[in-house]
Short mmCIF file of C-alpha atoms in Angstrom, two decimals:
data_model
loop_
_atom_site.label_atom_id
_atom_site.label_comp_id
_atom_site.label_asym_id
_atom_site.label_seq_id
_atom_site.Cartn_x
_atom_site.Cartn_y
_atom_site.Cartn_z
CA MET E 1 8.28 0.56 -12.99
CA ALA E 2 5.64 2.20 -10.79
CA MET E 3 6.15 5.89 -9.98
CA VAL E 4 4.61 8.24 -7.43
CA THR E 5 5.12 11.99 -7.26
CA ALA E 6 4.27 14.35 -4.43
CA ARG E 7 4.52 18.10 -3.97
CA ARG E 8 5.56 19.45 -0.63
CA SER E 9 2.84 21.31 1.21
CA SER E 10 4.67 22.27 4.40
CA PRO E 11 8.20 22.23 5.83
CA ALA E 12 7.31 19.15 7.91
CA SER E 13 5.99 17.19 4.93
CA ALA E 14 8.97 18.29 2.85
CA LEU E 15 11.32 16.94 5.52
CA LEU E 16 9.37 13.69 5.72
CA LEU E 17 9.43 13.27 1.95
CA ARG E 18 13.17 13.94 1.86
CA LEU E 19 13.74 11.39 4.62
CA VAL E 20 11.60 8.82 2.80
CA ALA E 21 13.43 9.49 -0.46
CA GLY E 22 16.78 9.20 1.32
CA VAL E 23 15.81 5.89 2.88
CA VAL E 24 14.40 4.61 -0.40
CA LEU E 25 17.65 5.41 -2.19
CA LEU E 26 19.39 3.07 0.25
CA GLY E 27 16.52 0.57 0.40
CA LEU E 28 17.71 -2.19 -1.86
CA ALA E 29 16.63 -5.56 -0.47
CA GLY E 30 16.85 -8.87 -2.29
CA ALA E 31 15.59 -8.47 -5.82
CA THR E 32 13.55 -5.31 -5.13
CA THR E 33 14.59 -2.04 -6.76
CA LEU E 34 13.47 1.20 -5.07
CA ALA E 35 14.58 4.72 -5.97
CA GLY E 36 13.72 8.24 -4.86
CA VAL E 37 14.73 11.65 -6.19
CA CYS E 38 14.30 15.06 -4.54
CA LEU E 39 13.72 17.75 -7.18
CA ARG E 40 14.77 21.39 -6.89
CA ASP E 41 11.17 22.57 -6.46
CA GLY E 42 10.74 20.35 -3.38
CA SER E 43 8.86 17.58 -5.18
CA VAL E 44 9.86 13.99 -4.62
CA VAL E 45 9.61 11.19 -7.18
CA VAL E 46 9.66 7.62 -5.87
CA GLY E 47 9.82 4.55 -8.10
CA ALA E 48 9.83 0.80 -7.62
CA ASP E 49 9.96 -2.31 -9.75
CA THR E 50 6.86 -4.52 -9.87
CA ARG E 51 8.40 -8.00 -9.65
CA ALA E 52 7.58 -10.36 -6.78
CA THR E 53 9.96 -13.29 -6.64
CA GLY E 54 10.13 -16.58 -4.83
CA ALA E 55 13.69 -17.88 -4.95
CA ALA E 56 14.67 -17.62 -8.63
CA THR E 57 11.06 -17.57 -9.90
CA VAL E 58 9.11 -14.41 -10.72
CA ALA E 59 5.78 -15.06 -8.98
CA ASP E 60 4.04 -11.82 -9.94
CA LYS E 61 5.08 -9.31 -12.62
CA ARG E 62 2.60 -6.66 -11.39
CA CYS E 63 3.21 -6.51 -7.64
CA LEU E 64 2.58 -3.01 -6.26
CA LYS E 65 5.39 -1.96 -3.95
CA LEU E 66 4.42 1.71 -3.57
CA HIS E 67 1.38 2.57 -1.47
CA ALA E 68 -0.04 6.05 -0.82
CA LEU E 69 -0.93 6.06 2.88
CA ALA E 70 -2.16 9.65 3.08
CA PRO E 71 -1.65 12.89 1.14
CA GLY E 72 2.11 13.40 0.94
CA ILE E 73 2.95 10.02 2.51
CA VAL E 74 4.05 7.07 0.39
CA VAL E 75 5.48 3.79 1.66
CA ALA E 76 7.71 1.52 -0.39
CA GLY E 77 7.82 -2.17 0.46
CA ALA E 78 10.72 -4.56 0.09
CA GLY E 79 11.08 -7.99 1.64
CA THR E 80 8.39 -10.46 2.60
CA SER E 81 5.26 -9.26 0.79
CA ALA E 82 2.89 -10.46 3.51
CA ALA E 83 4.80 -8.47 6.14
CA CYS E 84 4.89 -5.38 3.89
CA ASP E 85 1.15 -5.64 3.21
CA GLU E 86 0.33 -5.99 6.91
CA VAL E 87 2.48 -3.00 7.92
CA THR E 88 0.92 -0.94 5.12
CA ARG E 89 -2.65 -1.83 6.15
CA THR E 90 -1.94 -1.14 9.83
CA THR E 91 -0.31 2.21 9.06
CA GLU E 92 -3.17 3.24 6.76
CA MET E 93 -5.67 2.48 9.54
CA GLU E 94 -3.65 4.41 12.13
CA LEU E 95 -3.40 7.44 9.83
CA SER E 96 -7.15 7.32 9.16
CA LEU E 97 -7.86 7.17 12.90
CA GLU E 98 -5.54 10.11 13.53
CA ALA E 99 -7.31 12.14 10.82
CA LEU E 100 -10.67 11.38 12.48
CA ARG E 101 -9.31 12.41 15.89
CA ARG E 102 -8.03 15.69 14.44
CA ARG E 103 -11.39 16.44 12.85
CA GLN E 104 -13.14 15.74 16.17
CA ARG E 105 -10.75 18.13 17.94
CA GLY E 106 -11.32 20.74 15.21
CA GLY E 107 -7.72 20.53 14.02
CA GLY E 108 -8.46 19.78 10.36
CA GLY E 109 -8.48 16.52 8.49
CA GLY E 110 -4.79 16.36 7.59
CA GLY E 111 -5.68 15.78 3.97
#
Protein backbone atom coordinates (compact mmCIF):
# COMPACT_ATOMS: atom_id res chain seq x y z
CA MET A 1 0.00 0.00 0.00
CA ALA A 2 1.29 3.46 -0.90
CA MET A 3 0.84 6.18 1.73
CA VAL A 4 1.09 9.97 1.65
CA THR A 5 0.97 12.28 4.65
CA ALA A 6 0.50 16.03 4.70
CA ARG A 7 0.46 18.63 7.46
CA ARG A 8 -2.00 21.45 7.25
CA SER A 9 -0.45 24.84 6.67
CA SER A 10 -3.54 27.03 6.55
CA PRO A 11 -7.28 26.80 7.22
CA ALA A 12 -7.93 26.61 3.47
CA SER A 13 -5.49 23.76 2.91
CA ALA A 14 -6.83 21.98 6.00
CA LEU A 15 -10.34 22.19 4.57
CA LEU A 16 -9.15 20.94 1.19
CA LEU A 17 -7.30 18.02 2.78
CA ARG A 18 -10.36 17.11 4.84
CA LEU A 19 -12.55 17.22 1.73
CA VAL A 20 -10.07 15.07 -0.19
CA ALA A 21 -9.87 12.60 2.68
CA GLY A 22 -13.67 12.51 2.92
CA VAL A 23 -14.01 11.84 -0.80
CA VAL A 24 -11.26 9.23 -0.71
CA LEU A 25 -13.01 7.38 2.11
CA LEU A 26 -16.00 7.00 -0.21
CA GLY A 27 -13.91 6.51 -3.36
CA LEU A 28 -14.06 2.79 -3.87
CA ALA A 29 -14.23 2.00 -7.59
CA GLY A 30 -13.83 -1.43 -9.14
CA ALA A 31 -10.90 -3.20 -7.57
CA THR A 32 -9.17 -0.04 -6.31
CA THR A 33 -8.86 0.54 -2.58
CA LEU A 34 -8.43 4.14 -1.38
CA ALA A 35 -8.52 5.36 2.23
CA GLY A 36 -7.98 8.64 4.03
CA VAL A 37 -7.78 9.52 7.72
CA CYS A 38 -7.89 12.97 9.34
CA LEU A 39 -5.74 13.03 12.49
CA ARG A 40 -6.38 15.17 15.56
CA ASP A 41 -3.42 17.44 14.81
CA GLY A 42 -4.89 18.33 11.39
CA SER A 43 -2.67 15.98 9.41
CA VAL A 44 -4.20 13.76 6.78
CA VAL A 45 -2.96 10.30 5.80
CA VAL A 46 -4.08 8.94 2.42
CA GLY A 47 -3.39 5.40 1.25
CA ALA A 48 -4.07 3.36 -1.87
CA ASP A 49 -3.41 -0.13 -3.14
CA THR A 50 -0.96 -0.55 -6.02
CA ARG A 51 -2.76 -3.13 -8.20
CA ALA A 52 -3.81 -2.33 -11.76
CA THR A 53 -6.22 -4.90 -13.13
CA GLY A 54 -7.65 -5.77 -16.49
CA ALA A 55 -10.76 -7.89 -16.00
CA ALA A 56 -9.67 -10.62 -13.57
CA THR A 57 -5.94 -10.24 -14.35
CA VAL A 58 -3.51 -8.15 -12.30
CA ALA A 59 -1.66 -6.21 -15.01
CA ASP A 60 0.67 -4.24 -12.73
CA LYS A 61 1.45 -4.88 -9.06
CA ARG A 62 3.21 -1.50 -8.62
CA CYS A 63 0.77 0.99 -10.14
CA LEU A 64 0.98 4.37 -8.39
CA LYS A 65 -2.49 5.69 -7.61
CA LEU A 66 -1.46 8.60 -5.37
CA HIS A 67 0.13 11.65 -6.97
CA ALA A 68 1.39 14.78 -5.20
CA LEU A 69 0.24 17.67 -7.39
CA ALA A 70 1.56 20.50 -5.23
CA PRO A 71 2.49 21.01 -1.57
CA GLY A 72 -0.54 19.92 0.44
CA ILE A 73 -2.44 18.58 -2.61
CA VAL A 74 -2.60 14.87 -3.38
CA VAL A 75 -4.83 13.20 -5.95
CA ALA A 76 -5.92 9.57 -5.77
CA GLY A 77 -6.85 7.80 -8.99
CA ALA A 78 -9.39 5.04 -9.48
CA GLY A 79 -10.86 3.83 -12.73
CA THR A 80 -9.35 3.86 -16.19
CA SER A 81 -5.63 4.43 -15.63
CA ALA A 82 -5.14 6.38 -18.87
CA ALA A 83 -7.90 8.81 -17.87
CA CYS A 84 -6.48 9.17 -14.34
CA ASP A 85 -2.99 9.80 -15.70
CA GLU A 86 -4.24 12.44 -18.15
CA VAL A 87 -6.25 14.29 -15.49
CA THR A 88 -3.26 14.18 -13.14
CA ARG A 89 -0.86 15.56 -15.77
CA THR A 90 -3.28 18.31 -16.79
CA THR A 91 -3.91 19.33 -13.18
CA GLU A 92 -0.18 19.36 -12.39
CA MET A 93 0.43 21.67 -15.37
CA GLU A 94 -2.42 24.00 -14.37
CA LEU A 95 -1.11 24.22 -10.79
CA SER A 96 2.41 24.96 -12.06
CA LEU A 97 1.07 27.71 -14.33
CA GLU A 98 -0.91 29.21 -11.44
CA ALA A 99 2.21 29.22 -9.25
CA LEU A 100 4.13 31.04 -12.01
CA ARG A 101 1.33 33.60 -12.37
CA ARG A 102 1.34 34.22 -8.61
CA ARG A 103 5.11 34.74 -8.60
CA GLN A 104 4.80 37.21 -11.49
CA ARG A 105 2.12 39.13 -9.58
CA GLY A 106 4.29 39.07 -6.44
CA GLY A 107 1.83 36.88 -4.56
CA GLY A 108 4.26 34.11 -3.61
CA GLY A 109 4.89 30.75 -5.19
CA GLY A 110 2.21 28.77 -3.38
CA GLY A 111 4.76 26.18 -2.38
